[in-house]
């Protein structure tokens, strides 16, 4: 029974890692366009900065200094942090103006400082059980705040009756990743994992329902547009 439980936990966490890769790769078309134009044009760098902070906080939660048996949370968010750093580096390099470059660089430094403060606070003021509670609460708040972007996109879809900026496979990946990690969290009895990912399941399912409804009305356009851009 114990080995079956461990295999089930590993399978759910591994599936979440695989489905998350599709989300991390979603901005690639945006940056192909940036590389081709050698300009960030009107794209916004803030979503990548917020994603980096979220990945770093959740990475810290998954490491043994904070939580035991959560390494698959660390691997997915470590991977995500590397992708976001790559996107931010390209954004800074190809920024249209010195002002934009300095702004993004300054915000990147601020995010690093905020993350360092969270790490230092958790180590200096909390013992192991309380540390997991503190970092878990921060990571859960960070994850839930990340839902603002897709919620805004859903509002655009309803308002314009156009699914161009809510591609099907990205919404499906959101649903599958959230479902995998919600199951992972339930198996581990970890409130800080299953609650935000349970909300992600609802969000992903709602996106697919909206896509099914409005895609019939939408004529033309390229459905490969990234969610973040």
mmCIF file of C-alpha atoms in Angstrom:
data_model
loop_
_atom_site.group_PDB
_atom_site.id
_atom_site.type_symbol
_atom_site.label_atom_id
_atom_site.label_comp_id
_atom_site.label_asym_id
_atom_site.label_seq_id
_atom_site.Cartn_x
_atom_site.Cartn_y
_atom_site.Cartn_z
ATOM 1 C CA UNK A 1 0.000 0.000 0.000
ATOM 2 C CA UNK A 2 2.848 2.366 0.902
ATOM 3 C CA UNK A 3 4.665 1.721 -2.381
ATOM 4 C CA UNK A 4 1.421 2.248 -4.345
ATOM 5 C CA UNK A 5 0.906 5.545 -2.529
ATOM 6 C CA UNK A 6 4.453 6.678 -3.316
ATOM 7 C CA UNK A 7 4.098 5.682 -6.972
ATOM 8 C CA UNK A 8 0.776 7.545 -7.195
ATOM 9 C CA UNK A 9 2.311 10.691 -5.684
ATOM 10 C CA UNK A 10 5.293 10.522 -8.029
ATOM 11 C CA UNK A 11 3.092 9.904 -11.092
ATOM 12 C CA UNK A 12 0.816 12.856 -10.281
ATOM 13 C CA UNK A 13 3.777 15.181 -9.639
ATOM 14 C CA UNK A 14 5.616 14.023 -12.764
ATOM 15 C CA UNK A 15 2.500 14.580 -14.899
ATOM 16 C CA UNK A 16 2.230 18.095 -13.468
ATOM 17 C CA UNK A 17 5.859 18.755 -14.428
ATOM 18 C CA UNK A 18 5.243 17.566 -17.998
ATOM 19 C CA UNK A 19 2.063 19.593 -18.508
ATOM 20 C CA UNK A 20 3.732 22.665 -16.957
ATOM 21 C CA UNK A 21 6.380 22.513 -19.684
ATOM 22 C CA UNK A 22 3.715 23.436 -22.253
ATOM 23 C CA UNK A 23 2.896 26.543 -20.206
ATOM 24 C CA UNK A 24 6.545 27.518 -19.892
ATOM 25 C CA UNK A 25 6.982 27.157 -23.662
ATOM 26 C CA UNK A 26 3.880 29.212 -24.487
ATOM 27 C CA UNK A 27 5.753 32.547 -24.822
ATOM 28 C CA UNK A 28 8.150 31.068 -27.425
ATOM 29 C CA UNK A 29 6.110 32.404 -30.413
ATOM 30 C CA UNK A 30 6.203 35.866 -28.823
ATOM 31 C CA UNK A 31 9.986 35.802 -28.507
ATOM 32 C CA UNK A 32 10.439 34.379 -31.990
ATOM 33 C CA UNK A 33 8.687 37.527 -33.161
ATOM 34 C CA UNK A 34 10.908 39.658 -30.885
ATOM 35 C CA UNK A 35 14.068 38.016 -32.256
ATOM 36 C CA UNK A 36 12.893 38.464 -35.840
ATOM 37 C CA UNK A 37 11.998 42.129 -35.314
ATOM 38 C CA UNK A 38 14.926 42.735 -32.922
ATOM 39 C CA UNK A 39 12.439 44.680 -30.840
ATOM 40 C CA UNK A 40 10.000 43.982 -27.998
ATOM 41 C CA UNK A 41 7.473 46.189 -29.836
ATOM 42 C CA UNK A 42 4.416 46.642 -27.572
ATOM 43 C CA UNK A 43 4.886 43.471 -25.536
ATOM 44 C CA UNK A 44 4.799 43.794 -21.753
ATOM 45 C CA UNK A 45 7.618 42.317 -19.661
ATOM 46 C CA UNK A 46 5.757 42.415 -16.335
ATOM 47 C CA UNK A 47 4.041 38.984 -16.640
ATOM 48 C CA UNK A 48 7.441 37.285 -16.955
ATOM 49 C CA UNK A 49 8.737 39.101 -13.877
ATOM 50 C CA UNK A 50 5.698 38.099 -11.813
ATOM 51 C CA UNK A 51 6.001 34.521 -13.085
ATOM 52 C CA UNK A 52 9.669 34.468 -12.050
ATOM 53 C CA UNK A 53 8.827 35.577 -8.502
ATOM 54 C CA UNK A 54 6.026 33.010 -8.284
ATOM 55 C CA UNK A 55 8.315 30.207 -9.511
ATOM 56 C CA UNK A 56 11.063 31.190 -7.059
ATOM 57 C CA UNK A 57 8.700 31.239 -4.060
ATOM 58 C CA UNK A 58 7.175 27.871 -5.006
ATOM 59 C CA UNK A 59 10.669 26.467 -5.659
ATOM 60 C CA UNK A 60 11.679 27.453 -2.127
ATOM 61 C CA UNK A 61 8.540 25.802 -0.744
ATOM 62 C CA UNK A 62 9.444 22.529 -2.471
ATOM 63 C CA UNK A 63 13.021 22.334 -1.158
ATOM 64 C CA UNK A 64 13.928 20.205 1.905
ATOM 65 C CA UNK A 65 14.799 23.279 4.040
ATOM 66 C CA UNK A 66 11.079 24.120 3.974
ATOM 67 C CA UNK A 67 9.099 20.967 3.095
ATOM 68 C CA UNK A 68 9.836 17.249 3.105
ATOM 69 C CA UNK A 69 8.841 15.125 0.109
ATOM 70 C CA UNK A 70 7.943 18.013 -2.216
ATOM 71 C CA UNK A 71 10.863 17.821 -4.667
ATOM 72 C CA UNK A 72 8.565 17.608 -7.712
ATOM 73 C CA UNK A 73 7.242 21.031 -6.730
ATOM 74 C CA UNK A 74 10.846 22.257 -6.680
ATOM 75 C CA UNK A 75 11.720 20.727 -10.066
ATOM 76 C CA UNK A 76 8.758 22.225 -11.930
ATOM 77 C CA UNK A 77 9.290 25.682 -10.450
ATOM 78 C CA UNK A 78 13.068 25.540 -10.888
ATOM 79 C CA UNK A 79 12.466 24.805 -14.567
ATOM 80 C CA UNK A 80 9.903 27.582 -14.762
ATOM 81 C CA UNK A 81 12.295 30.069 -13.144
ATOM 82 C CA UNK A 82 14.973 29.292 -15.751
ATOM 83 C CA UNK A 83 12.499 29.836 -18.597
ATOM 84 C CA UNK A 84 11.319 33.147 -17.128
ATOM 85 C CA UNK A 85 14.918 34.338 -16.651
ATOM 86 C CA UNK A 86 15.634 33.526 -20.299
ATOM 87 C CA UNK A 87 12.550 35.450 -21.461
ATOM 88 C CA UNK A 88 13.390 38.434 -19.223
ATOM 89 C CA UNK A 89 16.987 38.489 -20.490
ATOM 90 C CA UNK A 90 15.767 38.595 -24.089
ATOM 91 C CA UNK A 91 13.257 41.289 -23.188
ATOM 92 C CA UNK A 92 15.965 43.459 -21.629
ATOM 93 C CA UNK A 93 18.352 42.905 -24.556
ATOM 94 C CA UNK A 94 15.753 43.788 -27.198
ATOM 95 C CA UNK A 95 13.901 46.517 -25.256
ATOM 96 C CA UNK A 96 12.868 49.438 -27.453
ATOM 97 C CA UNK A 97 14.306 52.113 -25.186
ATOM 98 C CA UNK A 98 16.892 52.592 -22.470
ATOM 99 C CA UNK A 99 14.086 53.592 -20.118
ATOM 100 C CA UNK A 100 12.271 50.276 -20.625
ATOM 101 C CA UNK A 101 15.534 48.387 -20.225
ATOM 102 C CA UNK A 102 16.302 50.133 -16.946
ATOM 103 C CA UNK A 103 12.729 49.624 -15.717
ATOM 104 C CA UNK A 104 12.739 45.866 -16.327
ATOM 105 C CA UNK A 105 16.259 45.503 -14.913
ATOM 106 C CA UNK A 106 15.264 47.456 -11.813
ATOM 107 C CA UNK A 107 12.158 45.338 -11.303
ATOM 108 C CA UNK A 108 14.235 42.176 -11.750
ATOM 109 C CA UNK A 109 16.599 43.340 -8.996
ATOM 110 C CA UNK A 110 13.577 44.164 -6.806
ATOM 111 C CA UNK A 111 12.115 40.685 -7.342
ATOM 112 C CA UNK A 112 15.440 39.075 -6.418
ATOM 113 C CA UNK A 113 15.520 41.191 -3.242
ATOM 114 C CA UNK A 114 11.913 40.281 -2.352
ATOM 115 C CA UNK A 115 12.659 36.592 -2.824
ATOM 116 C CA UNK A 116 15.867 36.869 -0.764
ATOM 117 C CA UNK A 117 13.867 38.593 1.994
ATOM 118 C CA UNK A 118 11.282 35.784 2.008
ATOM 119 C CA UNK A 119 14.041 33.161 2.230
ATOM 120 C CA UNK A 120 15.910 35.020 4.988
ATOM 121 C CA UNK A 121 12.722 35.669 6.978
ATOM 122 C CA UNK A 122 11.644 32.028 6.763
ATOM 123 C CA UNK A 123 15.074 30.811 7.931
ATOM 124 C CA UNK A 124 15.668 33.415 10.638
ATOM 125 C CA UNK A 125 12.269 33.582 12.322
ATOM 126 C CA UNK A 126 10.613 30.182 11.809
ATOM 127 C CA UNK A 127 11.396 26.626 12.852
ATOM 128 C CA UNK A 128 10.775 23.823 10.359
ATOM 129 C CA UNK A 129 6.990 23.219 10.862
ATOM 130 C CA UNK A 130 6.186 26.938 11.089
ATOM 131 C CA UNK A 131 8.516 27.668 8.164
ATOM 132 C CA UNK A 132 6.485 25.386 5.908
ATOM 133 C CA UNK A 133 3.300 27.156 6.995
ATOM 134 C CA UNK A 134 4.789 30.611 6.345
ATOM 135 C CA UNK A 135 6.315 29.844 2.943
ATOM 136 C CA UNK A 136 3.252 27.773 1.979
ATOM 137 C CA UNK A 137 0.931 30.706 2.704
ATOM 138 C CA UNK A 138 3.129 33.073 0.665
ATOM 139 C CA UNK A 139 3.377 30.613 -2.236
ATOM 140 C CA UNK A 140 -0.387 30.015 -2.217
ATOM 141 C CA UNK A 141 -1.077 33.764 -2.289
ATOM 142 C CA UNK A 142 1.420 34.127 -5.140
ATOM 143 C CA UNK A 143 -0.170 31.310 -7.146
ATOM 144 C CA UNK A 144 -3.679 32.677 -6.689
ATOM 145 C CA UNK A 145 -2.530 36.167 -7.730
ATOM 146 C CA UNK A 146 -1.218 34.648 -10.964
ATOM 147 C CA UNK A 147 -4.829 33.830 -11.913
ATOM 148 C CA UNK A 148 -5.411 37.546 -12.598
ATOM 149 C CA UNK A 149 -3.816 37.285 -16.064
ATOM 150 C CA UNK A 150 -5.982 34.439 -17.447
ATOM 151 C CA UNK A 151 -9.066 35.968 -15.804
ATOM 152 C CA UNK A 152 -8.356 39.184 -17.699
ATOM 153 C CA UNK A 153 -7.993 37.189 -20.934
ATOM 154 C CA UNK A 154 -11.322 35.454 -20.272
ATOM 155 C CA UNK A 155 -12.905 38.882 -19.853
ATOM 156 C CA UNK A 156 -11.507 39.912 -23.244
ATOM 157 C CA UNK A 157 -12.918 36.733 -24.836
ATOM 158 C CA UNK A 158 -16.397 37.388 -23.423
ATOM 159 C CA UNK A 159 -16.289 41.050 -24.388
ATOM 160 C CA UNK A 160 -14.987 40.568 -27.941
ATOM 161 C CA UNK A 161 -16.375 37.055 -28.608
ATOM 162 C CA UNK A 162 -12.918 36.223 -29.984
ATOM 163 C CA UNK A 163 -10.660 33.392 -28.723
ATOM 164 C CA UNK A 164 -7.480 34.617 -30.438
ATOM 165 C CA UNK A 165 -5.678 35.345 -27.169
ATOM 166 C CA UNK A 166 -6.864 32.224 -25.338
ATOM 167 C CA UNK A 167 -5.457 29.320 -27.372
ATOM 168 C CA UNK A 168 -7.001 25.905 -26.852
ATOM 169 C CA UNK A 169 -3.838 23.928 -26.075
ATOM 170 C CA UNK A 170 -2.678 26.482 -23.506
ATOM 171 C CA UNK A 171 -6.024 26.286 -21.709
ATOM 172 C CA UNK A 172 -5.915 22.486 -21.868
ATOM 173 C CA UNK A 173 -2.372 22.476 -20.445
ATOM 174 C CA UNK A 174 -3.508 24.737 -17.604
ATOM 175 C CA UNK A 175 -6.323 22.327 -16.767
ATOM 176 C CA UNK A 176 -4.138 19.190 -16.943
ATOM 177 C CA UNK A 177 -1.263 20.694 -14.965
ATOM 178 C CA UNK A 178 -3.578 22.043 -12.269
ATOM 179 C CA UNK A 179 -5.449 18.726 -12.048
ATOM 180 C CA UNK A 180 -2.164 16.803 -11.708
ATOM 181 C CA UNK A 181 -0.854 19.027 -8.925
ATOM 182 C CA UNK A 182 -4.249 19.189 -7.208
ATOM 183 C CA UNK A 183 -4.167 15.376 -7.049
ATOM 184 C CA UNK A 184 -0.525 15.503 -5.919
ATOM 185 C CA UNK A 185 -1.474 17.890 -3.127
ATOM 186 C CA UNK A 186 -4.461 15.787 -2.077
ATOM 187 C CA UNK A 187 -2.318 12.654 -1.915
ATOM 188 C CA UNK A 188 0.211 14.515 0.230
ATOM 189 C CA UNK A 189 -2.603 16.176 2.229
ATOM 190 C CA UNK A 190 -0.949 19.504 1.463
ATOM 191 C CA UNK A 191 -3.455 22.365 1.572
ATOM 192 C CA UNK A 192 -0.936 24.789 0.063
ATOM 193 C CA UNK A 193 -0.676 22.667 -3.089
ATOM 194 C CA UNK A 194 -4.187 21.366 -3.673
ATOM 195 C CA UNK A 195 -6.151 24.570 -2.947
ATOM 196 C CA UNK A 196 -4.532 26.895 -5.543
ATOM 197 C CA UNK A 197 -4.336 24.091 -8.088
ATOM 198 C CA UNK A 198 -7.966 23.202 -7.431
ATOM 199 C CA UNK A 199 -8.797 26.796 -8.341
ATOM 200 C CA UNK A 200 -6.592 26.309 -11.420
ATOM 201 C CA UNK A 201 -8.733 23.320 -12.437
ATOM 202 C CA UNK A 202 -11.867 25.483 -12.260
ATOM 203 C CA UNK A 203 -10.111 28.231 -14.212
ATOM 204 C CA UNK A 204 -8.824 25.856 -16.907
ATOM 205 C CA UNK A 205 -12.210 24.157 -17.282
ATOM 206 C CA UNK A 206 -13.937 27.534 -17.584
ATOM 207 C CA UNK A 207 -11.462 28.593 -20.284
ATOM 208 C CA UNK A 208 -12.219 25.440 -22.282
ATOM 209 C CA UNK A 209 -15.970 26.021 -21.968
ATOM 210 C CA UNK A 210 -15.526 29.608 -23.182
ATOM 211 C CA UNK A 211 -13.301 28.394 -26.005
ATOM 212 C CA UNK A 212 -15.873 25.807 -27.105
ATOM 213 C CA UNK A 213 -18.644 28.420 -27.063
ATOM 214 C CA UNK A 214 -16.879 31.372 -28.691
ATOM 215 C CA UNK A 215 -14.651 29.502 -31.165
ATOM 216 C CA UNK A 216 -17.766 28.734 -33.207
ATOM 217 C CA UNK A 217 -18.351 32.469 -33.583
ATOM 218 C CA UNK A 218 -14.775 33.438 -34.266
ATOM 219 C CA UNK A 219 -13.820 33.711 -37.918
ATOM 220 C CA UNK A 220 -10.133 33.515 -38.764
ATOM 221 C CA UNK A 221 -7.083 34.684 -36.857
ATOM 222 C CA UNK A 222 -4.185 32.636 -35.558
ATOM 223 C CA UNK A 223 -5.049 30.587 -32.470
ATOM 224 C CA UNK A 224 -1.386 30.091 -31.623
ATOM 225 C CA UNK A 225 -1.048 33.470 -29.909
ATOM 226 C CA UNK A 226 0.503 33.169 -26.444
ATOM 227 C CA UNK A 227 -1.413 33.910 -23.275
ATOM 228 C CA UNK A 228 1.427 36.054 -21.956
ATOM 229 C CA UNK A 229 2.518 38.808 -24.250
#
